[in-house]
Amino acid sequence: MVKLDIEGIIDDFPTLNQDVNGHRLAYLDSAATTQRPIQVLDAMAKYNKISNGNPHRGAYQLSIRATEEYDFSRQRVKEFINAREVKEIIFTRNTTESLNLIANSYGMEFVKEGDEIVLSISEHHSNILPWQRVARQKGAVLKYMYLDDKGRITDEEMDRVIGSKTKIVAIAHMSNVLGTIHPIREIVERARRVGATVVVDGAQAVPHMKVDVRELDADFYVFSGHKMLGPMGIGVLYGKRKLLEDMPPYLLGGDMIEYVTEQDATFAPIPHKFEAGTQNVEGAVGLGAAIEYIEDIGLDSIRDHEMKLMEYTLDRLLDIPYVGIQGPKDLKSKGGIISFTIDGVHPHDVSTILDAYGVAIRSGHHCAQPLMKYMGLPATSRLSFYLYNTKEDVDQFIRAIKNVRKWLGYGA
Ligand code: C6P
């Protein structure tokens, strides 16, 4: 495993090497999207310069090369998450599309009246709205697992909500607001006992920690390329082969069929059954290159680096009396995300003032309005790390935070 060498890494990221508003850029919003290394940009440029073609369509070299590159990326994804077969990897546009596919195909086919769909209260809207529609149309019931005062789902809460009527449990591996790492193995164990299917939203987990879908034993696991150094517009849906084979297709059209007659059609085997229309081959190539980059560094090194930055940041933030931190503070049950509020200051003002100091963070409801309501907050500010962040970023952030209230006329 290559040792994480931060100095070398930063040179790989052109977007990070710039000044913003007269300050060096401290990019602390990787939970929203990550910056791309030149290795990923070059891989996509090379594909576009010499291999661009419509995959699976032509008998000529460009189409064959595009097919090979696309298949190679699928193989890389399979190995990255340790799926059993490449057929279990479906390319989508992003996490949102993957979740909509599962809800509209698996959910609409197999959820029946009176069934229960279990979510956590910290879900991103992408893992709530598709299930609301399934529940409405099928006469099923949505139930929520709530968080304790440390932002975690307890064993008692899982036992309270997952029961004999549970058909689906859909949950994020890591909360995009609080950074909580949810206990997927424990949830899967409970789901197995009652015969429920588990859908895991891995958008925030896959980029930052080793995910082994066989070890987790979840039925579906989804994520986005742009949150793991890849481009936007490419996402992944992993599903167990038997489930995918039993599901009806979601989008209908070219490249997902076997035979089409005037009145009917039969469908291609998985994964193609779920990949209608011309696919984002350039995106898949970029995702493959991003996986290679992450593997060169090593996910253990990435997690270790982020946890050191978390410790460094929490030590300093907890010392500031007017800063409140939401969610877990112990590093074991948390990823590199901190949600916080500043007394007397709206979170949007916090991020606008920080931008003036070159610090990029996100403020708002983070597409998790039910969680905000549960916490009794309209919004939070959030910083999130990735492998390219440094203590210098944190120092710049802390200096800027200490100026926020002064900007608004408070003494300190
Ligand atoms: N969260 C954030 O700033 P897409 O947009 O489809 O790539 O990802 C949606 C999504 C689903 N689940 C989780 C846990 C997520 O964090 C996100 C995206 C971004 O938190 C944008 S709202």
Short mmCIF file of N, CA and C and ligand atoms in Angstrom, two decimals, residues 29-33 93-99 122-127 172-177 201-205 222-227 232-235 337 362 365-368 382 384, ligand 1:
data_model
loop_
_atom_site.label_atom_id
_atom_site.label_comp_id
_atom_site.label_asym_id
_atom_site.label_seq_id
_atom_site.Cartn_x
_atom_site.Cartn_y
_atom_site.Cartn_z
N ASP A 29 -15.87 20.83 1.46
CA ASP A 29 -17.24 20.42 1.12
C ASP A 29 -17.24 19.15 0.25
N SER A 30 -16.40 18.20 0.61
CA SER A 30 -16.31 16.99 -0.21
C SER A 30 -17.52 16.07 -0.06
N ALA A 31 -18.34 16.29 0.98
CA ALA A 31 -19.58 15.50 1.07
C ALA A 31 -20.52 15.91 -0.06
N ALA A 32 -20.41 17.15 -0.53
CA ALA A 32 -21.27 17.60 -1.65
C ALA A 32 -20.71 17.05 -2.96
N THR A 33 -19.43 17.32 -3.21
CA THR A 33 -18.75 16.71 -4.35
C THR A 33 -17.25 16.81 -4.12
N ARG A 93 -26.76 7.11 -13.20
CA ARG A 93 -26.20 8.47 -13.22
C ARG A 93 -25.61 8.86 -11.87
N ASN A 94 -26.22 8.36 -10.79
CA ASN A 94 -25.79 8.77 -9.45
C ASN A 94 -26.56 7.96 -8.40
N THR A 95 -26.31 8.25 -7.14
CA THR A 95 -27.00 7.57 -6.04
C THR A 95 -28.52 7.74 -6.16
N THR A 96 -28.93 8.95 -6.50
CA THR A 96 -30.36 9.26 -6.60
C THR A 96 -31.02 8.35 -7.62
N GLU A 97 -30.40 8.21 -8.79
CA GLU A 97 -31.02 7.36 -9.81
C GLU A 97 -31.01 5.89 -9.37
N SER A 98 -29.93 5.47 -8.70
CA SER A 98 -29.87 4.08 -8.23
C SER A 98 -31.02 3.80 -7.26
N LEU A 99 -31.26 4.73 -6.35
CA LEU A 99 -32.33 4.52 -5.36
C LEU A 99 -33.70 4.54 -6.04
N SER A 122 -32.39 10.13 9.53
CA SER A 122 -31.29 10.95 8.99
C SER A 122 -31.09 10.75 7.48
N GLU A 123 -32.06 10.13 6.81
CA GLU A 123 -31.86 9.87 5.37
C GLU A 123 -31.84 11.14 4.54
N HIS A 124 -31.07 11.08 3.48
CA HIS A 124 -31.09 12.09 2.42
C HIS A 124 -32.43 11.96 1.67
N HIS A 125 -32.93 13.07 1.15
CA HIS A 125 -34.23 13.02 0.44
C HIS A 125 -34.25 11.95 -0.66
N SER A 126 -33.09 11.68 -1.25
CA SER A 126 -33.04 10.66 -2.32
C SER A 126 -33.41 9.27 -1.81
N ASN A 127 -33.27 9.07 -0.51
CA ASN A 127 -33.63 7.77 0.07
C ASN A 127 -34.91 7.88 0.89
N ALA A 172 -28.83 4.96 4.98
CA ALA A 172 -27.50 5.41 4.56
C ALA A 172 -26.44 4.72 5.42
N HIS A 173 -25.33 4.37 4.82
CA HIS A 173 -24.21 3.80 5.57
C HIS A 173 -23.59 4.90 6.44
N MET A 174 -23.47 6.11 5.85
CA MET A 174 -22.97 7.25 6.63
C MET A 174 -23.87 8.46 6.37
N SER A 175 -24.30 9.11 7.45
CA SER A 175 -25.17 10.29 7.30
C SER A 175 -24.38 11.45 6.68
N ASN A 176 -24.99 12.11 5.69
CA ASN A 176 -24.31 13.24 5.05
C ASN A 176 -24.37 14.49 5.92
N VAL A 177 -25.19 14.47 6.98
CA VAL A 177 -25.31 15.65 7.84
C VAL A 177 -24.46 15.48 9.10
N ASP A 201 -27.61 3.14 1.17
CA ASP A 201 -27.15 4.31 0.44
C ASP A 201 -25.70 4.58 0.89
N GLY A 202 -24.77 4.21 0.03
CA GLY A 202 -23.36 4.31 0.40
C GLY A 202 -22.67 5.55 -0.13
N ALA A 203 -23.47 6.58 -0.51
CA ALA A 203 -22.88 7.78 -1.15
C ALA A 203 -21.74 8.38 -0.33
N GLN A 204 -21.91 8.41 1.02
CA GLN A 204 -20.88 9.06 1.85
C GLN A 204 -19.88 8.07 2.43
N ALA A 205 -20.15 6.77 2.30
CA ALA A 205 -19.27 5.79 2.93
C ALA A 205 -18.20 5.27 1.97
N VAL A 222 -25.60 1.37 -3.03
CA VAL A 222 -25.52 2.34 -4.13
C VAL A 222 -24.58 3.50 -3.78
N PHE A 223 -23.98 4.10 -4.81
CA PHE A 223 -23.12 5.28 -4.58
C PHE A 223 -22.90 6.08 -5.86
N SER A 224 -22.25 7.25 -5.70
CA SER A 224 -22.03 8.20 -6.81
C SER A 224 -20.55 8.36 -7.10
N GLY A 225 -20.19 8.48 -8.37
CA GLY A 225 -18.78 8.68 -8.75
C GLY A 225 -18.23 10.03 -8.31
N HIS A 226 -19.07 11.07 -8.33
CA HIS A 226 -18.53 12.42 -8.09
C HIS A 226 -18.16 12.67 -6.64
N LYS A 227 -18.56 11.77 -5.73
CA LYS A 227 -18.16 11.94 -4.32
C LYS A 227 -16.90 11.14 -4.00
N MET A 232 -19.12 13.77 -12.39
CA MET A 232 -20.57 13.74 -12.18
C MET A 232 -21.21 12.93 -13.30
N GLY A 233 -22.40 12.40 -13.04
CA GLY A 233 -23.14 11.70 -14.09
C GLY A 233 -22.85 10.22 -14.18
N ILE A 234 -22.09 9.68 -13.21
CA ILE A 234 -21.89 8.23 -13.18
C ILE A 234 -22.11 7.75 -11.74
N GLY A 235 -22.94 6.73 -11.61
CA GLY A 235 -23.23 6.17 -10.28
C GLY A 235 -23.29 4.66 -10.38
N ILE A 337 -17.16 14.24 8.70
CA ILE A 337 -18.19 15.26 8.49
C ILE A 337 -18.54 15.88 9.85
N ARG A 362 -20.60 23.94 3.33
CA ARG A 362 -22.00 24.01 2.92
C ARG A 362 -22.88 24.34 4.12
N HIS A 365 -30.18 22.66 4.70
CA HIS A 365 -30.79 21.46 5.30
C HIS A 365 -30.12 20.19 4.76
N HIS A 366 -29.21 20.36 3.82
CA HIS A 366 -28.41 19.24 3.28
C HIS A 366 -29.29 18.13 2.71
N CYS A 367 -30.45 18.53 2.15
CA CYS A 367 -31.39 17.55 1.58
C CYS A 367 -31.81 16.51 2.63
N ALA A 368 -31.96 16.96 3.87
CA ALA A 368 -32.38 16.05 4.95
C ALA A 368 -33.34 16.80 5.87
N ARG A 382 -21.86 22.84 7.61
CA ARG A 382 -21.22 21.51 7.59
C ARG A 382 -19.85 21.59 6.91
N SER A 384 -16.70 19.04 5.57
CA SER A 384 -16.44 17.62 5.30
C SER A 384 -15.08 17.48 4.62
N1 C6P B 1 -25.42 14.62 -0.80
C1 C6P B 1 -24.54 16.65 0.14
O1 C6P B 1 -24.06 17.78 0.07
P1 C6P B 1 -26.39 12.31 -5.79
O2 C6P B 1 -26.78 13.77 -5.85
O3 C6P B 1 -27.41 11.44 -6.45
O4 C6P B 1 -25.01 12.06 -6.27
O5 C6P B 1 -26.34 11.92 -4.25
C2 C6P B 1 -27.49 12.03 -3.46
C3 C6P B 1 -27.18 11.64 -2.06
C4 C6P B 1 -27.73 10.49 -1.54
N2 C6P B 1 -27.43 10.05 -0.32
C5 C6P B 1 -26.56 10.71 0.47
C6 C6P B 1 -26.24 10.17 1.83
C7 C6P B 1 -25.97 11.90 0.01
O6 C6P B 1 -25.12 12.55 0.79
C8 C6P B 1 -26.31 12.39 -1.27
C9 C6P B 1 -25.76 13.68 -1.77
C10 C6P B 1 -24.85 15.91 -1.12
O7 C6P B 1 -24.76 16.11 1.22
C11 C6P B 1 -25.70 16.74 -2.04
S1 C6P B 1 -27.30 17.04 -1.39
#
